[in-house]
Coordinates of C-alpha atoms in Angstrom, one line a residue:
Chain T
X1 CA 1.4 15.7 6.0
X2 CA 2.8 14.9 2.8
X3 CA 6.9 13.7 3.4
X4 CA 6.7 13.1 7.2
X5 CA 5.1 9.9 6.8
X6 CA 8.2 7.7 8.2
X7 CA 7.9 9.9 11.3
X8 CA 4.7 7.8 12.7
X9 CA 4.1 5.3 10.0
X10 CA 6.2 2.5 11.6
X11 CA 3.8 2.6 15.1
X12 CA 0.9 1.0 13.6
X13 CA 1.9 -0.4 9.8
X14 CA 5.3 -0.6 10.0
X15 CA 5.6 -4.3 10.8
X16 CA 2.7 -5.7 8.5
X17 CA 4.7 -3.2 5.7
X18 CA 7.7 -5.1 6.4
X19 CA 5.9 -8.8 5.9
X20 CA 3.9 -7.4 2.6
X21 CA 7.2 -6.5 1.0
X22 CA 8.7 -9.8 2.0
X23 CA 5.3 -11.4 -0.1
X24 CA 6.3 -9.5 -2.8
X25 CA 9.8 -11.1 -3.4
X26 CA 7.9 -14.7 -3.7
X27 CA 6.2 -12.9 -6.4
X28 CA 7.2 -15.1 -9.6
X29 CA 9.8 -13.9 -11.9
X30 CA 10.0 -14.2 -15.7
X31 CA 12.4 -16.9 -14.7
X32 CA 10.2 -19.2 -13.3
X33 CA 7.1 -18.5 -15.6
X34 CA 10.1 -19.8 -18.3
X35 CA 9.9 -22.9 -16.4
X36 CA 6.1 -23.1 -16.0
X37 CA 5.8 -22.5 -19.7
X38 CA 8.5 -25.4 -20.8
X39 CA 6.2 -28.2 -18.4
X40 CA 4.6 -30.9 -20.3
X41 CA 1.8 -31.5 -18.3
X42 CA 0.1 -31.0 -15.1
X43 CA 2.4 -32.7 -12.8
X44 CA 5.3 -31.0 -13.8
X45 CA 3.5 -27.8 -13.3
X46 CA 2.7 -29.0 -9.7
X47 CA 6.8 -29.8 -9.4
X48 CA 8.2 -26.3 -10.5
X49 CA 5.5 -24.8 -8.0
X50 CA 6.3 -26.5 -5.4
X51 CA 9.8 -24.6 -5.3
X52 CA 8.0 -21.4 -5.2
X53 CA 6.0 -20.1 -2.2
X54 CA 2.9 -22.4 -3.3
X55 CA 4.7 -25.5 -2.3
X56 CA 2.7 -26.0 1.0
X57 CA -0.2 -25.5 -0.5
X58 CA -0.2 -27.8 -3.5
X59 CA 1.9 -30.8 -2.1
X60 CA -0.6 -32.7 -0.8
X61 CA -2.9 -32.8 -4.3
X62 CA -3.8 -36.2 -5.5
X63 CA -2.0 -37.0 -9.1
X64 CA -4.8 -36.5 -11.7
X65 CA -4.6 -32.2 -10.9
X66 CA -7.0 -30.5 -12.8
X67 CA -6.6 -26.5 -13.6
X68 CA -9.0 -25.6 -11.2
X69 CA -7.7 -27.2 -8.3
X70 CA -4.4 -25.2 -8.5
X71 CA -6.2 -22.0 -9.0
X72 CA -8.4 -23.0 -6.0
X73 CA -5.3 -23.6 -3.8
X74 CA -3.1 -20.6 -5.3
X75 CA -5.8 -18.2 -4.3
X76 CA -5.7 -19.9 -1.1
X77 CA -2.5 -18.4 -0.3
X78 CA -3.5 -15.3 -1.3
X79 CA -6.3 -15.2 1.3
X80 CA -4.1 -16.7 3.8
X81 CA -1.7 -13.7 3.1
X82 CA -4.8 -11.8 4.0
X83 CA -6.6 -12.9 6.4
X84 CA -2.8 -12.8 8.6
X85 CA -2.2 -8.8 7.6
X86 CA -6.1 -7.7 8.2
X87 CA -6.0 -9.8 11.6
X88 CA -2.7 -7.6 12.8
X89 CA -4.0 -4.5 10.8
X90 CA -5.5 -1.3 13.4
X91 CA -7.4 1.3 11.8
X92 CA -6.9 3.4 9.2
X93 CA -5.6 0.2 7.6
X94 CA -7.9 -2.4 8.3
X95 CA -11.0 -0.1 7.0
X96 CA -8.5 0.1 4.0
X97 CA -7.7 -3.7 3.8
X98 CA -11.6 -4.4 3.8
X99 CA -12.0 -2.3 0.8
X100 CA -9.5 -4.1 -1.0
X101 CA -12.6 -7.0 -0.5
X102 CA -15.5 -5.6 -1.7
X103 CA -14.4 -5.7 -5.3
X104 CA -14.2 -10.0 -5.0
X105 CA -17.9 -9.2 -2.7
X106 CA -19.2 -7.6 -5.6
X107 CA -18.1 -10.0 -8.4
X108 CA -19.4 -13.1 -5.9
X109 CA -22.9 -11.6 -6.0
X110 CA -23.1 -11.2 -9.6
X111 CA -22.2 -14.7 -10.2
X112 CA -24.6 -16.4 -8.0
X113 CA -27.8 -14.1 -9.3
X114 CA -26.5 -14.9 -13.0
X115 CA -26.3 -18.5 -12.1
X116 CA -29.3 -18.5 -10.1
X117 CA -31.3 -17.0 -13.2
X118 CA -29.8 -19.7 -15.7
X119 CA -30.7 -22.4 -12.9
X120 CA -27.7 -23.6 -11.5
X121 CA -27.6 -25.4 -7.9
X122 CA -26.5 -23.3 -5.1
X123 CA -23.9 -24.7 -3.7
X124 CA -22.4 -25.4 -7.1
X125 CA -22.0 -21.5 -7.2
X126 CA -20.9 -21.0 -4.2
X127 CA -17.7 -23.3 -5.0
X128 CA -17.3 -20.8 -7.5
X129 CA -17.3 -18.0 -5.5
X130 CA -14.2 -16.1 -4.6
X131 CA -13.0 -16.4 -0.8
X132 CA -11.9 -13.3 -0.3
X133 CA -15.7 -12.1 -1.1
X134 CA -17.9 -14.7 1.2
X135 CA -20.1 -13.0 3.5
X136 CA -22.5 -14.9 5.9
X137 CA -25.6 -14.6 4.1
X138 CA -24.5 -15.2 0.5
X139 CA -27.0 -18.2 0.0
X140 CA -29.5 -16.0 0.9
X141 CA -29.2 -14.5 -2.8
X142 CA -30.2 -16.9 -4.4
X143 CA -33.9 -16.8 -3.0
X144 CA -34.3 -13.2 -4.8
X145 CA -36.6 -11.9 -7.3
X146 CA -35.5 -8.7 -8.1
X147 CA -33.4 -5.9 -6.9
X148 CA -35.5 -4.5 -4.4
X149 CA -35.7 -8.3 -2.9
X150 CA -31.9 -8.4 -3.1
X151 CA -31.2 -5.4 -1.3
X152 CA -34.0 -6.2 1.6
X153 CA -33.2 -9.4 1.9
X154 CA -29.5 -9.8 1.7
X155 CA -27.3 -6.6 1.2
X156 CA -28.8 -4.2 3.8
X157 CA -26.4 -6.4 6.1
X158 CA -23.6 -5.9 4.2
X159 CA -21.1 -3.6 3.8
X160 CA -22.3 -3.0 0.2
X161 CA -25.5 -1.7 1.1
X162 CA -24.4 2.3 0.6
X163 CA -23.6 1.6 -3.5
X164 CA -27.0 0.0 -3.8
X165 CA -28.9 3.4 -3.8
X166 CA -28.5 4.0 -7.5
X167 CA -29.7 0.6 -8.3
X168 CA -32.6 -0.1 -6.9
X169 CA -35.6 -1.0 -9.1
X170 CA -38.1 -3.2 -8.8
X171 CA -37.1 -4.3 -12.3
X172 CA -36.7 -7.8 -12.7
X173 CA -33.4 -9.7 -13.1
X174 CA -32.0 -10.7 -16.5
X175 CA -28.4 -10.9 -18.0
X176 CA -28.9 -7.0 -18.8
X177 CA -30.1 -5.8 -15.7
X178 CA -27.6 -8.0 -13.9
X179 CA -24.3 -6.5 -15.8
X180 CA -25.8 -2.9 -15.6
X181 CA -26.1 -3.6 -11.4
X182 CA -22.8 -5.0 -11.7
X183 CA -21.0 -1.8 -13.0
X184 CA -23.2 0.3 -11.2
X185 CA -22.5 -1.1 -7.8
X186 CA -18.6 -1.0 -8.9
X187 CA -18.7 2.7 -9.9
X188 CA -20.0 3.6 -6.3
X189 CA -17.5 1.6 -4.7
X190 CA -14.6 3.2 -6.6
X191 CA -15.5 6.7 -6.2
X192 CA -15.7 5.5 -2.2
X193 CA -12.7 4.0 -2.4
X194 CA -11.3 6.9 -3.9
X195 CA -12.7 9.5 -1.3
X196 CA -11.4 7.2 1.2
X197 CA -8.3 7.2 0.1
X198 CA -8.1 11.2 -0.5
X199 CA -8.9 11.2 3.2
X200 CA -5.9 9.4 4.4
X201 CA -4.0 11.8 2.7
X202 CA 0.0 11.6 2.5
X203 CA 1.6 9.2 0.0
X204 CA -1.1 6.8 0.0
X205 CA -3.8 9.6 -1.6
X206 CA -1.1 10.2 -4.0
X207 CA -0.2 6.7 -5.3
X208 CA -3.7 5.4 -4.7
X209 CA -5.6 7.9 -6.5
X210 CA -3.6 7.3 -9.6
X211 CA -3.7 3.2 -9.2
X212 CA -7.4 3.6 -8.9
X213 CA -8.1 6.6 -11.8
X214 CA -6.5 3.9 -14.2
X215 CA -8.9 1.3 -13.2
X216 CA -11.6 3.3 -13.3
X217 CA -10.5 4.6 -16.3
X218 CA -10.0 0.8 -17.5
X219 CA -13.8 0.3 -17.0
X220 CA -14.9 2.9 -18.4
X221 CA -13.2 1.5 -22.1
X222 CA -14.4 -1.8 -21.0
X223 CA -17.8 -0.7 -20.8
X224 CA -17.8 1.1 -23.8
X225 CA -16.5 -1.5 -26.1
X226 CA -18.5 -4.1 -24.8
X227 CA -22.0 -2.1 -24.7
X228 CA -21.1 -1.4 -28.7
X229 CA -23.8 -2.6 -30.8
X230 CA -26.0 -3.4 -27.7
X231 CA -29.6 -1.8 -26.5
X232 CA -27.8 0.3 -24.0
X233 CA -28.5 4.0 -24.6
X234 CA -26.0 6.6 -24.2
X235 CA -27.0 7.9 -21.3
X236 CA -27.3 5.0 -19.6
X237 CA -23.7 4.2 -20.7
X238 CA -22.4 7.5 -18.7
X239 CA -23.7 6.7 -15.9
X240 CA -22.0 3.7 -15.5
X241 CA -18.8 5.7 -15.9
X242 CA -16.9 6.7 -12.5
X243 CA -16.7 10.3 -11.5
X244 CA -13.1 10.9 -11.3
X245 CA -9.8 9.6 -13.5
X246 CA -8.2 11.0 -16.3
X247 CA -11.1 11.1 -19.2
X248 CA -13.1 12.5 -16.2
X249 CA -15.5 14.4 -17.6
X250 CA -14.3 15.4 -20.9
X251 CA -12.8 11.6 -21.9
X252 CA -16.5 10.7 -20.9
X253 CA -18.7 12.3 -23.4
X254 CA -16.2 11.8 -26.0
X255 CA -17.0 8.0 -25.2
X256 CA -20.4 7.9 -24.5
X257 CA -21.3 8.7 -28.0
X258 CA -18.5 6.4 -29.8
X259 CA -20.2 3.7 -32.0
X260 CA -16.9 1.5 -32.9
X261 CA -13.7 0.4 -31.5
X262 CA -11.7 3.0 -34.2
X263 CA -14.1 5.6 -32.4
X264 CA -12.8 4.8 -29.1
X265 CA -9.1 4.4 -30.5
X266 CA -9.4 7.9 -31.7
X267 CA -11.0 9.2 -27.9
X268 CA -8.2 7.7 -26.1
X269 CA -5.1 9.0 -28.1
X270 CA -5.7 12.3 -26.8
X271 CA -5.0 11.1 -23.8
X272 CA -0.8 10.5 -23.4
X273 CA -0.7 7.6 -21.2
X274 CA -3.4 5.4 -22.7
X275 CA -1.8 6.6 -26.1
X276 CA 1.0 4.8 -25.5
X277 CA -1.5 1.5 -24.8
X278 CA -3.0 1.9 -28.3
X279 CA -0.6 2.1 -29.9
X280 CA 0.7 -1.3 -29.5
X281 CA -2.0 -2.6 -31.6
X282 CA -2.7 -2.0 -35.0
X283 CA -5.9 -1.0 -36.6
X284 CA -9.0 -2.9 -36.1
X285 CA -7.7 -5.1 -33.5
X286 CA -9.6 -5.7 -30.0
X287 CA -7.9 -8.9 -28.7
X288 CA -4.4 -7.4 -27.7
X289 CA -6.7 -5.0 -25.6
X290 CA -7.2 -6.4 -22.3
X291 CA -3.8 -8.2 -22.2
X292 CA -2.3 -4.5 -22.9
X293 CA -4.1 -3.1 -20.1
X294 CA -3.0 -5.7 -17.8
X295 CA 0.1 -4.7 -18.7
X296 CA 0.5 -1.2 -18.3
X297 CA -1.3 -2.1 -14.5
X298 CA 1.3 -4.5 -13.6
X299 CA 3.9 -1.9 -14.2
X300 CA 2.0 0.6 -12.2
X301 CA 1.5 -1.7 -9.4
X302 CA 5.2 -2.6 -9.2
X303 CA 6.2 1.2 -9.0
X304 CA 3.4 1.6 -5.9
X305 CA 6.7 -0.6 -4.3
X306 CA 9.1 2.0 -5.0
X307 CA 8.1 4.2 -1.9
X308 CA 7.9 3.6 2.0
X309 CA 5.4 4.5 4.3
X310 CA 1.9 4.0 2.5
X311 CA -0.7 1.6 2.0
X312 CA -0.6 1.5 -1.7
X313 CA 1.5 -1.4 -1.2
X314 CA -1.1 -3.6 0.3
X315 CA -3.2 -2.8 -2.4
X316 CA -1.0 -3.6 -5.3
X317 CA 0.3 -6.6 -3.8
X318 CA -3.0 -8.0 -3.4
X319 CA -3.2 -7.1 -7.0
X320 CA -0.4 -8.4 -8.2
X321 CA -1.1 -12.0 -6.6
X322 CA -4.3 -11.7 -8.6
X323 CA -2.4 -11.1 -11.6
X324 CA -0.3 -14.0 -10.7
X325 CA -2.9 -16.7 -10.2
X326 CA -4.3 -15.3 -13.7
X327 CA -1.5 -15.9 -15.2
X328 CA -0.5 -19.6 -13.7
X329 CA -4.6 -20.3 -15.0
X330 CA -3.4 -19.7 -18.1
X331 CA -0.4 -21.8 -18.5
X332 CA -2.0 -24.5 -16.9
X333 CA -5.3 -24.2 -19.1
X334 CA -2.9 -24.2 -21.9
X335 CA -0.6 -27.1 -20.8
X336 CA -3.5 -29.2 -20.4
X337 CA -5.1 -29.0 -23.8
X338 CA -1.7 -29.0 -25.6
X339 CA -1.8 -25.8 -27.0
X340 CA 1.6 -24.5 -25.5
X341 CA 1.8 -21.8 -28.5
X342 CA -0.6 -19.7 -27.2
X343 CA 0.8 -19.2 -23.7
X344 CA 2.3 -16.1 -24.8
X345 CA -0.5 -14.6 -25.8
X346 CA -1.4 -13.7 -22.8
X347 CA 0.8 -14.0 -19.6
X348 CA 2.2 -10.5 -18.2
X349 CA 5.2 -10.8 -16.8
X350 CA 6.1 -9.4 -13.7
X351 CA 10.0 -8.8 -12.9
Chain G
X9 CA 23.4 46.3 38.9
X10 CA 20.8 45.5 36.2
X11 CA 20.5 47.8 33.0
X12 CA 17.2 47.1 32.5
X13 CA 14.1 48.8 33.8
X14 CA 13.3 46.6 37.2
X15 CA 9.6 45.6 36.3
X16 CA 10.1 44.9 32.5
X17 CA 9.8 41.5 30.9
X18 CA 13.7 41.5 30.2
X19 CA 14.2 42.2 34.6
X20 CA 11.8 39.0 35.1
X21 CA 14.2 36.9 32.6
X22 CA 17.8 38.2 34.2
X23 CA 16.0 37.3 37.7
X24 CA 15.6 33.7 37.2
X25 CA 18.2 31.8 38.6
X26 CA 20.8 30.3 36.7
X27 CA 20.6 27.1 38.0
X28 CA 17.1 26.8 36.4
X29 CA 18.7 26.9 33.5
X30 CA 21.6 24.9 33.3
X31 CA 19.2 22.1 35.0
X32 CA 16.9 22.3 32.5
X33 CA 19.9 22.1 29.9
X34 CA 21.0 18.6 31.4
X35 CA 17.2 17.6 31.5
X36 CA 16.6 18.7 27.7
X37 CA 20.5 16.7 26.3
X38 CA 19.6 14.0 28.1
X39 CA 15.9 13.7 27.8
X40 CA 15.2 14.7 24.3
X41 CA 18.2 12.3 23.2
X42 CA 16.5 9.5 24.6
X43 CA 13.6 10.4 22.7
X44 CA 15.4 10.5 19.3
X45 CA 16.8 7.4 20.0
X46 CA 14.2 5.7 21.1
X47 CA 11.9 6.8 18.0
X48 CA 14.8 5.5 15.7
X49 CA 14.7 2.2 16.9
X50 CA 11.4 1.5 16.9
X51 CA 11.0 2.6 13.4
X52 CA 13.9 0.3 12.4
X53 CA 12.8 -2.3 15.2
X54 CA 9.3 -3.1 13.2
X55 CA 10.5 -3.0 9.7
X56 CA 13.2 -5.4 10.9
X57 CA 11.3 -8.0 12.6
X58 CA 9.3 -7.8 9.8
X59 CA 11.2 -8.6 7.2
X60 CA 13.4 -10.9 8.6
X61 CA 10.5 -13.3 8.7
X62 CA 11.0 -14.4 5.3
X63 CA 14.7 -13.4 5.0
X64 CA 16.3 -14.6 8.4
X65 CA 19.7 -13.5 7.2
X66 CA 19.6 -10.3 7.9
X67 CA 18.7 -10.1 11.3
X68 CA 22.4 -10.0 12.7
X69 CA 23.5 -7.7 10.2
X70 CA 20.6 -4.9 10.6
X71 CA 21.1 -4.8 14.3
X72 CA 24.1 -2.3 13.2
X73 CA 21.3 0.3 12.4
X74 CA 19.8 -0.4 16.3
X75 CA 23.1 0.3 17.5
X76 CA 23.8 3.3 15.4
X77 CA 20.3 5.0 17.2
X78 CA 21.4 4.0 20.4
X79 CA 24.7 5.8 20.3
X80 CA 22.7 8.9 19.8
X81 CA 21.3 8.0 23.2
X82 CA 24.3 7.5 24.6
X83 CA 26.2 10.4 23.6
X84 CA 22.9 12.5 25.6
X85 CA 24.4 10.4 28.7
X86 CA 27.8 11.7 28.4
X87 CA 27.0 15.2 27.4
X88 CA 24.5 15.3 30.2
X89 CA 27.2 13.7 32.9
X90 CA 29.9 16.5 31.6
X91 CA 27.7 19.1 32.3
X92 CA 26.0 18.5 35.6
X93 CA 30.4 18.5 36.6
X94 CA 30.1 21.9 35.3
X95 CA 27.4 23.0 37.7
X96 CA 28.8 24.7 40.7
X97 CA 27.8 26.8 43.6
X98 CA 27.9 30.4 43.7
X99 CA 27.8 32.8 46.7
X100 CA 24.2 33.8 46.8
X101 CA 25.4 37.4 46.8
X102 CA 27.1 36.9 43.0
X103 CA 23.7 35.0 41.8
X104 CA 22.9 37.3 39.4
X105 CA 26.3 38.5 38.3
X106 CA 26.7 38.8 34.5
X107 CA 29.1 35.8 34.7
X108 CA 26.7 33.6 36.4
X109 CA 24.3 33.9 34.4
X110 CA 26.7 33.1 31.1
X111 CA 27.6 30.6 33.0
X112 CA 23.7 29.2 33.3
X113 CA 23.1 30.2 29.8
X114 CA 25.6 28.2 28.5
X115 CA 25.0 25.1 29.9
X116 CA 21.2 25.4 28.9
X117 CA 22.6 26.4 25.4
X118 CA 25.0 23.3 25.2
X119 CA 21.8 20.7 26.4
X120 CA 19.7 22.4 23.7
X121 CA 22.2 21.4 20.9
X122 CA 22.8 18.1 22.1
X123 CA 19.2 17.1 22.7
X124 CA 17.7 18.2 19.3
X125 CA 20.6 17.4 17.6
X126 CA 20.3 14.0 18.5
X127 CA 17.0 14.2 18.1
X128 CA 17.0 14.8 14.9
X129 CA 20.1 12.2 14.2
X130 CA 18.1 9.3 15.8
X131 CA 15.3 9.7 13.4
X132 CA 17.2 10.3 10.3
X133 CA 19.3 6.8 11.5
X134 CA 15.8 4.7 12.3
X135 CA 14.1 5.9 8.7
X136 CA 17.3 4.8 6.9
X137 CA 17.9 1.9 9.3
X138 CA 14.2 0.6 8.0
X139 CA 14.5 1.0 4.3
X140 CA 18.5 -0.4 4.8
X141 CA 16.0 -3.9 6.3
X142 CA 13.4 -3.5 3.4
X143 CA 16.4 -3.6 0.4
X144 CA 18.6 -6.0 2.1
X145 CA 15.9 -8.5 2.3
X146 CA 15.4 -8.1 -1.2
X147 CA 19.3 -7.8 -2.5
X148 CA 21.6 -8.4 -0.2
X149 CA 23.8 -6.2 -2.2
X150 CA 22.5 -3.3 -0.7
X151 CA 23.2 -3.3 2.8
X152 CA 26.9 -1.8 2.8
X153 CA 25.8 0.8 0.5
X154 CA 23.0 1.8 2.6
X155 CA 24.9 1.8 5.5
X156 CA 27.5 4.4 4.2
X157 CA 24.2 6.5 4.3
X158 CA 23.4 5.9 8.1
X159 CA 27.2 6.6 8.9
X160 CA 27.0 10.5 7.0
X161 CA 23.6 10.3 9.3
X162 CA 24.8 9.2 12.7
X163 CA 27.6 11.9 11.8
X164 CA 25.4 14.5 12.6
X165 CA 24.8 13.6 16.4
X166 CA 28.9 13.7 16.6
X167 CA 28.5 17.2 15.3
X168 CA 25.8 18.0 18.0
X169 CA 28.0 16.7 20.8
X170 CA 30.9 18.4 19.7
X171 CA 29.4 21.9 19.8
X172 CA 28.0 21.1 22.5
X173 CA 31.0 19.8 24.4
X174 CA 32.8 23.4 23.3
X175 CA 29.6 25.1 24.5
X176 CA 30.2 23.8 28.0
X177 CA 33.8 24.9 28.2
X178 CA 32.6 28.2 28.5
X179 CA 30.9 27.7 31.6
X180 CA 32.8 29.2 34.5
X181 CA 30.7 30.8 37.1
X182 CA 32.4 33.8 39.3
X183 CA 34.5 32.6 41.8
X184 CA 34.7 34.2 45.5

């Protein structure tokens, strides 16, 4: 019941709670990506970090660091932080901390098929992958032919197996094909994220169901502005769009059938809260986009803090440290070729 | 002796011995107590251990909110020790007596108040005592303003305990 959450919370949640909202002060602040931004080169970037709770984790790099290795270890941490709460975690949360994976699982499949089809190695790709969305058979994927193959083979076993039912063709697999799969598979695990969440009830439905309306929402633009000027019909474009969220349904068909960026500009000012987004950026401009979005997520994530007794927490935590290694790939990408001016163009602060 | 029509609903109550009650009184203020202060400190227990593993500081100071919970329990004890004094025996001849039965009535009354009042106090203490750990492991500021909250809280078990107290006064069974 909605309010009496601290009655019973504490019994099962209340301790991992306690340890998430400790994670979240080592959170960097604006003060410290002023640091980061200020290094010079790699090393120093290695020194100011290792002040911060990624010391551990980077002290024992050789010298020459390149960008990738301190994203590699920084998301170390991240699955470390975990891996330690899903281990202590009972049910309803631990069904609720493994869908906080399946978003990395999803991503991790897409990449090796993609790579697979423009004939990289296998293990190369499965470097690449993210950790937090391995799964035993992985390699497996690579073997595949075509969707039907890649379901049978590899992700009957899986705990995506239930969003494959919309996709499965015996279509080949090119760059297309492989996106369209990729949105498709994410649509069913939002909405099945979302019902999950509605059936927890409490403060959790309530400040997960508007954390995840805005992504899907964010999807939905992202789909639309990339599949502008592209062989993807309209129809096909809807059904990649999630069934709930605020442009749910009327939003939808307003953007299904928009042909530019100004088009979409136009959909979403009827819309208060994403009105706000667009109008940060002037006319004809698509860059500031993404980093706007990012934005306005950060500072929904951080108010998912501002109440006790929920699982939202987890969830934007996990999110936020996502956010965070995004934003240190940045300044280190930057540092490294010299081009310090940019940084700002796309780091969202935090705190 | 009794007003009331011998087999009705209302004879069955008056019939039950007043001793059952006041017993169950002294069960219920000391039992249901326990319980609100045992729930309090478990739901400031786990939040506390919790975040005191990256901010060890405020272990020693937070234990204020355990303590505040288990007063709740132990004004239950002293209620509950006040009024089994107030139990007495009664010729079996005046059992039934109007006065005995106020007498019953009143310590059962009194237990009531205290238990759920405390009940209720304990909880309100632990949820505060929790988010009071939370903030003070992220400002350390916050602790003595927080705590000013749990004391208005913990005042309500005092107010429990008090009515009950002049509850019990009341209890004078007939004497000989």
């Amino acid at each position: 019941m909605y309010g009496f959450e601290a009655l019973t919370f504490n019994i099962h949640s209340g301790y991992l709670e306690a340890i998430v909202r400790g994670h979240r002060a080592g959170l960097l602040t604006t003060a410290d990506y002023n640091n980061l931004c200020q290094c010079e080169n790699l090393d120093d970037i290695k020194m100011h970090l290792s002040a911060t709770k990624y010391g551990p984790y980077l002290q024992n790099e050789p010298s020459p660091l390149h960008t990738t290795t301190i994203v590699e270890k920084c998301t170390l941490k991240l699955v470390d932080d975990y891996k330690h709460m899903i281990c202590q975690a009972t049910e309803p949360m631990s069904t609720f901390l493994e869908y906080i994976r399946y978003g990395h699982m999803i991503d991790n499949v897409v990449l090796i098929v993609t790579g697979t089809l423009h004939e990289r190695d296998v293990q190369e790709l499965i470097e690449k992958c993210h950790p937090l969305g391995m799964f035993d058979s992985i390699a497996t994927l690579a073997v595949a032919q075509n969707m039907r193959e890649l379901y049978r083979l590899v992700l009957v076993d899986t705990p995506l197996a239930p969003y494959f039912s919309e996709c499965l063709t015996s279509e080949d697999l090119d760059d297309m094909n492989i996106e369209i799969m990729r949105n498709t598979l994410y649509k069913a695990y939002l909405e099945d994220f979302y019902k999950f969440c509605q059936k927890l009830g409490g403060a959790t439905s309530e400040i997960m169901s508007d954390l995840l309306a805005f992504e899907a929402d964010r999807r939905a633009v992202n789909i639309t502005i990339n599949s502008i000027g592209t062989e993807l019909t309209r129809e096909d474009r809807k059904k990649l769009y999630s069934n709930f969220g605020l442009l749910y349904p009327y939003g939808h068909e307003e953007l299904a059938i928009c042909e530019d960026i100004d088009q979409v500009r136009g959909v979403m000012e009827k819309y208060p809260p994403y009105q706000a987004i667009f109008s940060k950026m002037s006319y004809g401009e698509s860059q500031m986009l993404d980093k706007a979005f990012y934005e306005e997520e950060v500072r929904r994530l951080c108010l998912a803090f501002e109440q006790q007794f929920h699982y939202g927490v987890f969830f934007a935590y996990m999110r936020l440290r996502e956010q965070e290694i995004r934003n240190l790939m940045w300044i280190s990408e930057c540092v490294a070729q010299n081009q310090k001016s940019r940084i700002h163009d796309s780091v969202v602060y935090m705190f | 002796m009794s007003m009331v029509d011998a087999s009705s609903w209302g004879a069955a109550l008056v019939r039950i011995s007043p001793y059952t009650f006041s017993a169950i009184g002294i069960a219920i203020s000391i039992g249901v107590s326990v319980l609100g202060a045992a729930w309090g400190i478990y739901i400031t227990g786990s939040s506390l251990i919790g975040a005191a593993i990256e901010a060890p500081r405020i272990t020693s100071k937070n234990l204020i909110s355990v303590i505040f919970c288990e007063a709740v329990a132990i004004y239950g004890v002293i209620v509950a020790i006040i009024l089994q004094t107030k139990l007495e025996s009664v010729p079996t001849s005046k059992m039934y007596d109007a006065e005995s039965l106020r007498a019953g009535y009143a310590i059962f009354a009194s237990g009531i108040i205290v238990g759920f009042a405390n009940l209720v106090c304990g909880l309100c203490v632990g949820i505060i005592g929790s988010s009071c750990a939370l903030s003070d492991a992220q400002n350390s500021t916050l602790f003595v303003k927080i705590l000013v909250i749990e004391i208005f809280g913990s005042a309500l078990g005092l107010f429990g305990v008090i009515v009950g107290i002049i509850m019990s006064a009341q209890a004078t069974w007939p004497t000989k």
